[in-house]
């Protein structure tokens, strides 16, 4: 039995999964998340801010240390939207190699969608058509599959952190411009090929798992209660309206919502709401498994990222 580690360096957070591969299944050993907001301001400046880079390097170093403590025989680290877009993204990759001794792979959006799809279906035998939505800080990925076969992977250049930079909230954190935000998101979606209408939708990523926790009013995050939870489109839209109207200080106290995500959660929900409308879906099933599990699977099946 081998131990592998996957690190996902996202626009909003850095995440770690250390897992064992046993009988063709992923057995999680440890998961970790640190919010570093690497992509803050990238949409406007085109560069990673020095303070964000410093926070992220510290988080990546800590996670590499955890992986080594668990005696992982291989560590795969990937970077997504913020590093893809930033002019100094290659400099950040070089810093990771020089200071931490780890090579970071910059994932194209379509590869990100493919890995999220593979992770979401781990341990499942999906029947018929399936759509996987992965809402991130800088981009949103869509993967369309038939049973376990990926048919199409798409990436949208919209994410919760990016939208926050484009549409700042009021001074107290209230978002009274959700209709404008939704109009903008819909415009980006309409630039894609027509989406296949589907009610077999699975959602991954921090926005969607947070919504499952909020909907259940969980006093503390519970992966078992989040995994497989069904979020109706009606519930998503109700939470969009309710959370947008709250001052930030009140949103930070909402049960099930991590305080550090409170300033971007409404933007992520708006993306989900617009996508569900475009897919004409009644809701989606929440998955705790995502790109991290997709990376672990590839490491264990000896496939190239």
C-alpha positions as YAML, in Angstrom:
chain: A
units: angstrom
residues:
- id: 1
  name: UNK
  ca: [0.00, 0.00, 0.00]
- id: 2
  name: UNK
  ca: [1.51, 3.29, -1.08]
- id: 3
  name: UNK
  ca: [0.96, 6.74, 0.40]
- id: 4
  name: UNK
  ca: [0.60, 9.69, -1.99]
- id: 5
  name: UNK
  ca: [0.02, 13.40, -1.41]
- id: 6
  name: UNK
  ca: [-1.73, 16.00, -3.56]
- id: 7
  name: UNK
  ca: [-1.47, 19.77, -3.07]
- id: 8
  name: UNK
  ca: [-3.84, 22.16, -4.85]
- id: 9
  name: UNK
  ca: [-2.65, 25.78, -4.97]
- id: 10
  name: UNK
  ca: [-5.79, 27.68, -5.77]
- id: 11
  name: UNK
  ca: [-6.75, 31.32, -6.09]
- id: 12
  name: UNK
  ca: [-8.34, 31.38, -2.63]
- id: 13
  name: UNK
  ca: [-6.73, 28.54, -0.71]
- id: 14
  name: UNK
  ca: [-4.04, 25.88, -0.60]
- id: 15
  name: UNK
  ca: [-5.29, 22.36, 0.11]
- id: 16
  name: UNK
  ca: [-3.64, 19.06, 0.92]
- id: 17
  name: UNK
  ca: [-4.74, 15.44, 0.73]
- id: 18
  name: UNK
  ca: [-2.53, 12.61, 1.93]
- id: 19
  name: UNK
  ca: [-4.05, 9.25, 1.08]
- id: 20
  name: UNK
  ca: [-3.39, 5.56, 0.80]
- id: 21
  name: UNK
  ca: [-4.33, 3.59, -2.32]
- id: 22
  name: UNK
  ca: [-5.89, 0.29, -1.30]
- id: 23
  name: UNK
  ca: [-7.70, -2.19, -3.54]
- id: 24
  name: UNK
  ca: [-8.32, 0.48, -6.16]
- id: 25
  name: UNK
  ca: [-9.77, 2.92, -3.63]
- id: 26
  name: UNK
  ca: [-8.53, 6.14, -2.05]
- id: 27
  name: UNK
  ca: [-8.27, 5.98, 1.75]
- id: 28
  name: UNK
  ca: [-7.80, 9.56, 3.08]
- id: 29
  name: UNK
  ca: [-5.24, 9.90, 5.87]
- id: 30
  name: UNK
  ca: [-5.20, 13.67, 6.36]
- id: 31
  name: UNK
  ca: [-6.73, 16.75, 4.74]
- id: 32
  name: UNK
  ca: [-5.69, 20.34, 5.33]
- id: 33
  name: UNK
  ca: [-6.70, 23.76, 4.04]
- id: 34
  name: UNK
  ca: [-5.21, 27.22, 4.47]
- id: 35
  name: UNK
  ca: [-6.79, 30.34, 3.02]
- id: 36
  name: UNK
  ca: [-3.98, 32.41, 1.48]
- id: 37
  name: UNK
  ca: [-5.93, 34.36, -1.20]
- id: 38
  name: UNK
  ca: [-3.07, 34.04, -3.70]
- id: 39
  name: UNK
  ca: [-5.17, 35.47, -6.51]
- id: 40
  name: UNK
  ca: [-6.36, 38.62, -4.77]
- id: 41
  name: UNK
  ca: [-6.11, 41.52, -7.21]
- id: 42
  name: UNK
  ca: [-4.73, 39.43, -10.09]
- id: 43
  name: UNK
  ca: [-7.70, 40.28, -12.33]
- id: 44
  name: UNK
  ca: [-6.76, 43.97, -12.22]
- id: 45
  name: UNK
  ca: [-2.96, 43.90, -11.81]
- id: 46
  name: UNK
  ca: [-2.10, 40.74, -13.72]
- id: 47
  name: UNK
  ca: [0.41, 39.87, -11.01]
- id: 48
  name: UNK
  ca: [0.58, 37.89, -7.77]
- id: 49
  name: UNK
  ca: [1.02, 40.27, -4.84]
- id: 50
  name: UNK
  ca: [4.23, 39.77, -2.79]
- id: 51
  name: UNK
  ca: [2.33, 39.35, 0.50]
- id: 52
  name: UNK
  ca: [0.01, 36.76, -1.09]
- id: 53
  name: UNK
  ca: [3.02, 34.87, -2.46]
- id: 54
  name: UNK
  ca: [4.65, 34.87, 0.98]
- id: 55
  name: UNK
  ca: [1.48, 33.49, 2.64]
- id: 56
  name: UNK
  ca: [1.16, 30.81, -0.01]
- id: 57
  name: UNK
  ca: [4.79, 29.73, 0.12]
- id: 58
  name: UNK
  ca: [4.45, 29.30, 3.88]
- id: 59
  name: UNK
  ca: [1.31, 27.20, 3.45]
- id: 60
  name: UNK
  ca: [2.82, 25.00, 0.73]
- id: 61
  name: UNK
  ca: [5.95, 24.46, 2.83]
- id: 62
  name: UNK
  ca: [3.84, 23.39, 5.81]
- id: 63
  name: UNK
  ca: [1.82, 20.97, 3.69]
- id: 64
  name: UNK
  ca: [4.91, 19.41, 2.15]
- id: 65
  name: UNK
  ca: [6.12, 18.90, 5.72]
- id: 66
  name: UNK
  ca: [2.87, 17.16, 6.67]
- id: 67
  name: UNK
  ca: [3.10, 14.90, 3.61]
- id: 68
  name: UNK
  ca: [6.64, 13.90, 4.58]
- id: 69
  name: UNK
  ca: [5.55, 13.20, 8.15]
- id: 70
  name: UNK
  ca: [3.05, 10.72, 6.70]
- id: 71
  name: UNK
  ca: [5.88, 9.24, 4.65]
- id: 72
  name: UNK
  ca: [4.29, 9.99, 1.30]
- id: 73
  name: UNK
  ca: [6.46, 8.45, -1.39]
- id: 74
  name: UNK
  ca: [5.25, 10.97, -3.96]
- id: 75
  name: UNK
  ca: [3.90, 14.52, -3.71]
- id: 76
  name: UNK
  ca: [2.13, 16.11, -6.66]
- id: 77
  name: UNK
  ca: [1.42, 19.85, -6.45]
- id: 78
  name: UNK
  ca: [-0.64, 21.78, -8.97]
- id: 79
  name: UNK
  ca: [-1.46, 25.47, -9.42]
- id: 80
  name: UNK
  ca: [-4.60, 26.74, -11.09]
- id: 81
  name: UNK
  ca: [-6.23, 30.00, -12.18]
- id: 82
  name: UNK
  ca: [-4.25, 32.67, -10.30]
- id: 83
  name: UNK
  ca: [-0.86, 31.26, -11.29]
- id: 84
  name: UNK
  ca: [-2.08, 30.56, -14.85]
- id: 85
  name: UNK
  ca: [-3.11, 34.19, -15.28]
- id: 86
  name: UNK
  ca: [-0.34, 36.05, -13.46]
- id: 87
  name: UNK
  ca: [2.63, 37.44, -15.38]
- id: 88
  name: UNK
  ca: [4.85, 36.46, -12.45]
- id: 89
  name: UNK
  ca: [3.34, 33.00, -12.12]
- id: 90
  name: UNK
  ca: [6.56, 31.35, -13.39]
- id: 91
  name: UNK
  ca: [8.52, 33.27, -10.72]
- id: 92
  name: UNK
  ca: [6.24, 31.82, -8.04]
- id: 93
  name: UNK
  ca: [6.79, 28.31, -9.43]
- id: 94
  name: UNK
  ca: [10.56, 28.87, -9.31]
- id: 95
  name: UNK
  ca: [10.33, 30.13, -5.70]
- id: 96
  name: UNK
  ca: [8.50, 26.94, -4.73]
- id: 97
  name: UNK
  ca: [11.26, 24.86, -6.24]
- id: 98
  name: UNK
  ca: [14.11, 26.93, -4.79]
- id: 99
  name: UNK
  ca: [12.71, 27.43, -1.28]
- id: 100
  name: UNK
  ca: [10.65, 24.27, -0.73]
- id: 101
  name: UNK
  ca: [12.16, 21.83, -3.21]
- id: 102
  name: UNK
  ca: [8.89, 20.97, -4.91]
- id: 103
  name: UNK
  ca: [7.94, 21.22, -8.57]
- id: 104
  name: UNK
  ca: [4.54, 22.82, -9.22]
- id: 105
  name: UNK
  ca: [2.54, 21.88, -12.32]
- id: 106
  name: UNK
  ca: [0.42, 24.70, -13.77]
- id: 107
  name: UNK
  ca: [-2.84, 23.12, -14.89]
- id: 108
  name: UNK
  ca: [-4.77, 24.33, -17.92]
- id: 109
  name: UNK
  ca: [-8.44, 24.83, -17.09]
- id: 110
  name: UNK
  ca: [-9.55, 21.78, -19.06]
- id: 111
  name: UNK
  ca: [-7.12, 19.53, -17.14]
- id: 112
  name: UNK
  ca: [-8.46, 21.01, -13.92]
- id: 113
  name: UNK
  ca: [-11.99, 20.07, -15.02]
- id: 114
  name: UNK
  ca: [-10.89, 16.55, -15.96]
- id: 115
  name: UNK
  ca: [-9.20, 15.92, -12.60]
- id: 116
  name: UNK
  ca: [-12.20, 17.30, -10.70]
- id: 117
  name: UNK
  ca: [-14.47, 14.97, -12.69]
- id: 118
  name: UNK
  ca: [-12.27, 11.96, -11.94]
- id: 119
  name: UNK
  ca: [-12.13, 12.88, -8.26]
- id: 120
  name: UNK
  ca: [-15.87, 13.42, -7.94]
- id: 121
  name: UNK
  ca: [-16.71, 9.97, -9.30]
- id: 122
  name: UNK
  ca: [-14.17, 8.11, -7.13]
- id: 123
  name: UNK
  ca: [-15.89, 5.17, -5.45]
- id: 124
  name: UNK
  ca: [-19.06, 5.71, -7.48]
- id: 125
  name: UNK
  ca: [-20.60, 4.02, -10.48]
- id: 126
  name: UNK
  ca: [-22.46, 6.89, -12.13]
- id: 127
  name: UNK
  ca: [-25.19, 5.96, -14.59]
- id: 128
  name: UNK
  ca: [-26.07, 7.99, -17.64]
- id: 129
  name: UNK
  ca: [-24.96, 11.57, -18.16]
- id: 130
  name: UNK
  ca: [-23.20, 13.54, -15.43]
- id: 131
  name: UNK
  ca: [-22.12, 17.16, -15.11]
- id: 132
  name: UNK
  ca: [-19.48, 18.16, -12.54]
- id: 133
  name: UNK
  ca: [-19.24, 21.83, -11.53]
- id: 134
  name: UNK
  ca: [-16.09, 23.06, -9.75]
- id: 135
  name: UNK
  ca: [-16.32, 26.68, -8.59]
- id: 136
  name: UNK
  ca: [-12.95, 28.10, -7.62]
- id: 137
  name: UNK
  ca: [-11.54, 31.46, -6.68]
- id: 138
  name: UNK
  ca: [-10.37, 32.44, -10.14]
- id: 139
  name: UNK
  ca: [-12.14, 30.09, -12.54]
- id: 140
  name: UNK
  ca: [-15.02, 27.66, -12.79]
- id: 141
  name: UNK
  ca: [-14.70, 24.28, -14.47]
- id: 142
  name: UNK
  ca: [-17.42, 22.17, -16.09]
- id: 143
  name: UNK
  ca: [-16.98, 18.51, -16.96]
- id: 144
  name: UNK
  ca: [-19.56, 16.51, -18.92]
- id: 145
  name: UNK
  ca: [-19.40, 12.73, -18.82]
- id: 146
  name: UNK
  ca: [-21.25, 9.57, -19.68]
- id: 147
  name: UNK
  ca: [-20.97, 7.16, -16.76]
- id: 148
  name: UNK
  ca: [-17.20, 7.20, -16.01]
- id: 149
  name: UNK
  ca: [-16.13, 8.53, -19.41]
- id: 150
  name: UNK
  ca: [-15.33, 12.24, -19.68]
- id: 151
  name: UNK
  ca: [-16.85, 13.69, -22.85]
- id: 152
  name: UNK
  ca: [-16.18, 17.43, -22.58]
- id: 153
  name: UNK
  ca: [-14.20, 19.74, -20.28]
- id: 154
  name: UNK
  ca: [-14.73, 23.50, -20.16]
- id: 155
  name: UNK
  ca: [-13.22, 26.33, -18.12]
- id: 156
  name: UNK
  ca: [-14.83, 29.69, -17.41]
- id: 157
  name: UNK
  ca: [-12.65, 32.63, -16.42]
- id: 158
  name: UNK
  ca: [-14.90, 33.55, -13.50]
- id: 159
  name: UNK
  ca: [-14.48, 32.65, -9.84]
- id: 160
  name: UNK
  ca: [-15.48, 33.94, -6.43]
- id: 161
  name: UNK
  ca: [-12.29, 35.94, -5.76]
- id: 162
  name: UNK
  ca: [-12.16, 37.31, -9.30]
- id: 163
  name: UNK
  ca: [-15.78, 38.50, -9.09]
- id: 164
  name: UNK
  ca: [-15.08, 40.17, -5.75]
- id: 165
  name: UNK
  ca: [-12.35, 42.20, -7.46]
- id: 166
  name: UNK
  ca: [-14.71, 43.16, -10.30]
- id: 167
  name: UNK
  ca: [-17.81, 43.88, -8.19]
- id: 168
  name: UNK
  ca: [-16.77, 45.14, -4.74]
- id: 169
  name: UNK
  ca: [-19.32, 44.98, -1.94]
- id: 170
  name: UNK
  ca: [-20.57, 48.07, -0.10]
- id: 171
  name: UNK
  ca: [-18.62, 49.40, 2.87]
- id: 172
  name: UNK
  ca: [-20.39, 47.07, 5.32]
- id: 173
  name: UNK
  ca: [-20.14, 44.06, 2.98]
- id: 174
  name: UNK
  ca: [-23.73, 44.05, 1.67]
- id: 175
  name: UNK
  ca: [-24.07, 43.10, -2.01]
- id: 176
  name: UNK
  ca: [-27.00, 44.99, -3.47]
- id: 177
  name: UNK
  ca: [-25.84, 44.41, -7.05]
- id: 178
  name: UNK
  ca: [-26.45, 40.66, -7.40]
- id: 179
  name: UNK
  ca: [-28.58, 41.18, -10.53]
- id: 180
  name: UNK
  ca: [-25.62, 42.93, -12.18]
- id: 181
  name: UNK
  ca: [-23.28, 40.14, -11.08]
- id: 182
  name: UNK
  ca: [-25.64, 37.46, -12.41]
- id: 183
  name: UNK
  ca: [-25.94, 39.32, -15.72]
- id: 184
  name: UNK
  ca: [-22.15, 39.40, -16.03]
- id: 185
  name: UNK
  ca: [-21.82, 35.68, -15.22]
- id: 186
  name: UNK
  ca: [-24.57, 34.75, -17.68]
- id: 187
  name: UNK
  ca: [-22.76, 36.70, -20.39]
- id: 188
  name: UNK
  ca: [-19.60, 34.67, -19.80]
- id: 189
  name: UNK
  ca: [-21.56, 31.39, -19.85]
- id: 190
  name: UNK
  ca: [-23.24, 32.35, -23.14]
- id: 191
  name: UNK
  ca: [-19.77, 32.54, -24.75]
- id: 192
  name: UNK
  ca: [-19.49, 28.75, -24.31]
- id: 193
  name: UNK
  ca: [-20.95, 26.17, -26.68]
- id: 194
  name: UNK
  ca: [-24.56, 25.42, -25.67]
- id: 195
  name: UNK
  ca: [-24.52, 23.43, -22.43]
- id: 196
  name: UNK
  ca: [-26.18, 20.03, -22.26]
- id: 197
  name: UNK
  ca: [-29.28, 20.27, -20.11]
- id: 198
  name: UNK
  ca: [-28.96, 17.92, -17.18]
- id: 199
  name: UNK
  ca: [-30.42, 17.13, -13.79]
- id: 200
  name: UNK
  ca: [-27.54, 14.80, -12.91]
- id: 201
  name: UNK
  ca: [-25.27, 17.54, -11.56]
- id: 202
  name: UNK
  ca: [-22.49, 17.08, -9.01]
- id: 203
  name: UNK
  ca: [-20.78, 20.05, -7.39]
- id: 204
  name: UNK
  ca: [-17.32, 20.31, -5.83]
- id: 205
  name: UNK
  ca: [-15.24, 23.09, -4.32]
- id: 206
  name: UNK
  ca: [-15.43, 25.37, -1.29]
- id: 207
  name: UNK
  ca: [-18.48, 27.38, -2.37]
- id: 208
  name: UNK
  ca: [-20.59, 24.27, -2.87]
- id: 209
  name: UNK
  ca: [-19.44, 22.35, 0.21]
- id: 210
  name: UNK
  ca: [-19.99, 25.50, 2.27]
- id: 211
  name: UNK
  ca: [-23.53, 25.81, 0.92]
- id: 212
  name: UNK
  ca: [-24.26, 22.23, 2.03]
- id: 213
  name: UNK
  ca: [-23.00, 23.08, 5.52]
- id: 214
  name: UNK
  ca: [-24.99, 26.33, 5.64]
- id: 215
  name: UNK
  ca: [-28.18, 24.64, 4.43]
- id: 216
  name: UNK
  ca: [-27.86, 22.11, 7.25]
- id: 217
  name: UNK
  ca: [-26.84, 24.79, 9.81]
- id: 218
  name: UNK
  ca: [-23.86, 22.70, 10.86]
- id: 219
  name: UNK
  ca: [-22.20, 24.18, 13.96]
- id: 220
  name: UNK
  ca: [-18.90, 22.70, 12.75]
- id: 221
  name: UNK
  ca: [-17.96, 21.30, 9.37]
- id: 222
  name: UNK
  ca: [-18.86, 17.61, 9.02]
- id: 223
  name: UNK
  ca: [-17.58, 15.91, 5.86]
- id: 224
  name: UNK
  ca: [-19.93, 12.96, 6.25]
- id: 225
  name: UNK
  ca: [-22.98, 15.24, 6.32]
- id: 226
  name: UNK
  ca: [-21.72, 17.31, 3.39]
- id: 227
  name: UNK
  ca: [-20.82, 14.37, 1.14]
- id: 228
  name: UNK
  ca: [-23.83, 13.39, -0.98]
- id: 229
  name: UNK
  ca: [-26.06, 16.23, 0.29]
- id: 230
  name: UNK
  ca: [-28.61, 17.41, -2.28]
- id: 231
  name: UNK
  ca: [-28.85, 21.17, -2.75]
- id: 232
  name: UNK
  ca: [-31.99, 22.24, -4.58]
- id: 233
  name: UNK
  ca: [-31.84, 25.15, -6.99]
- id: 234
  name: UNK
  ca: [-34.52, 26.85, -4.87]
- id: 235
  name: UNK
  ca: [-32.30, 26.56, -1.79]
- id: 236
  name: UNK
  ca: [-29.29, 27.94, -3.69]
- id: 237
  name: UNK
  ca: [-31.26, 30.97, -4.86]
- id: 238
  name: UNK
  ca: [-32.74, 31.58, -1.41]
- id: 239
  name: UNK
  ca: [-29.27, 31.52, 0.17]
- id: 240
  name: UNK
  ca: [-27.97, 33.87, -2.52]
- id: 241
  name: UNK
  ca: [-30.63, 36.43, -1.65]
- id: 242
  name: UNK
  ca: [-30.27, 36.03, 2.12]
- id: 243
  name: UNK
  ca: [-26.47, 36.12, 2.31]
- id: 244
  name: UNK
  ca: [-26.11, 39.00, -0.16]
- id: 245
  name: UNK
  ca: [-28.33, 41.18, 2.04]
- id: 246
  name: UNK
  ca: [-26.25, 40.55, 5.18]
- id: 247
  name: UNK
  ca: [-23.48, 42.85, 6.38]
- id: 248
  name: UNK
  ca: [-20.16, 41.02, 6.38]
- id: 249
  name: UNK
  ca: [-20.01, 40.87, 10.19]
- id: 250
  name: UNK
  ca: [-23.32, 39.00, 10.25]
- id: 251
  name: UNK
  ca: [-22.34, 36.71, 7.37]
- id: 252
  name: UNK
  ca: [-19.22, 35.71, 9.29]
- id: 253
  name: UNK
  ca: [-21.45, 34.32, 12.05]
- id: 254
  name: UNK
  ca: [-23.60, 32.12, 9.79]
- id: 255
  name: UNK
  ca: [-23.54, 28.49, 10.91]
- id: 256
  name: UNK
  ca: [-21.68, 26.29, 8.44]
- id: 257
  name: UNK
  ca: [-19.74, 29.15, 6.82]
- id: 258
  name: UNK
  ca: [-16.04, 29.62, 7.54]
- id: 259
  name: UNK
  ca: [-15.55, 33.29, 8.50]
- id: 260
  name: UNK
  ca: [-12.61, 33.67, 6.07]
- id: 261
  name: UNK
  ca: [-14.90, 32.68, 3.18]
- id: 262
  name: UNK
  ca: [-17.70, 35.09, 4.14]
- id: 263
  name: UNK
  ca: [-16.49, 37.93, 1.89]
- id: 264
  name: UNK
  ca: [-16.52, 35.77, -1.29]
- id: 265
  name: UNK
  ca: [-19.31, 33.23, -0.70]
- id: 266
  name: UNK
  ca: [-22.05, 35.30, -2.39]
- id: 267
  name: UNK
  ca: [-20.01, 35.57, -5.61]
- id: 268
  name: UNK
  ca: [-19.55, 31.80, -5.69]
- id: 269
  name: UNK
  ca: [-23.27, 31.20, -5.10]
- id: 270
  name: UNK
  ca: [-24.09, 33.59, -7.94]
- id: 271
  name: UNK
  ca: [-21.95, 31.50, -10.31]
- id: 272
  name: UNK
  ca: [-23.71, 28.33, -9.18]
- id: 273
  name: UNK
  ca: [-27.16, 29.92, -9.52]
- id: 274
  name: UNK
  ca: [-26.43, 31.04, -13.09]
- id: 275
  name: UNK
  ca: [-25.06, 27.63, -14.09]
- id: 276
  name: UNK
  ca: [-28.02, 25.74, -12.63]
- id: 277
  name: UNK
  ca: [-30.35, 28.03, -14.57]
- id: 278
  name: UNK
  ca: [-28.42, 27.43, -17.80]
- id: 279
  name: UNK
  ca: [-28.44, 23.65, -17.22]
- id: 280
  name: UNK
  ca: [-32.15, 23.79, -16.30]
- id: 281
  name: UNK
  ca: [-31.29, 21.63, -13.28]
- id: 282
  name: UNK
  ca: [-33.44, 21.25, -10.18]
- id: 283
  name: UNK
  ca: [-30.36, 21.06, -7.98]
- id: 284
  name: UNK
  ca: [-27.08, 19.25, -7.49]
- id: 285
  name: UNK
  ca: [-25.43, 16.61, -5.34]
- id: 286
  name: UNK
  ca: [-22.49, 17.84, -3.27]
- id: 287
  name: UNK
  ca: [-19.18, 15.97, -3.39]
- id: 288
  name: UNK
  ca: [-16.36, 16.27, -0.87]
- id: 289
  name: UNK
  ca: [-14.15, 14.54, -3.43]
- id: 290
  name: UNK
  ca: [-12.62, 16.78, -6.06]
- id: 291
  name: UNK
  ca: [-9.37, 17.59, -7.85]
- id: 292
  name: UNK
  ca: [-7.26, 16.28, -4.96]
- id: 293
  name: UNK
  ca: [-8.74, 12.80, -5.29]
- id: 294
  name: UNK
  ca: [-8.33, 13.08, -9.06]
- id: 295
  name: UNK
  ca: [-4.60, 13.73, -8.61]
- id: 296
  name: UNK
  ca: [-4.19, 10.85, -6.16]
- id: 297
  name: UNK
  ca: [-5.91, 8.51, -8.62]
- id: 298
  name: UNK
  ca: [-3.57, 9.52, -11.41]
- id: 299
  name: UNK
  ca: [-0.50, 9.07, -9.23]
- id: 300
  name: UNK
  ca: [-1.59, 5.56, -8.37]
- id: 301
  name: UNK
  ca: [-2.58, 4.55, -11.89]
- id: 302
  name: UNK
  ca: [0.70, 5.91, -13.31]
- id: 303
  name: UNK
  ca: [-0.97, 8.38, -15.62]
- id: 304
  name: UNK
  ca: [0.48, 11.77, -16.58]
- id: 305
  name: UNK
  ca: [-1.26, 14.86, -15.25]
...
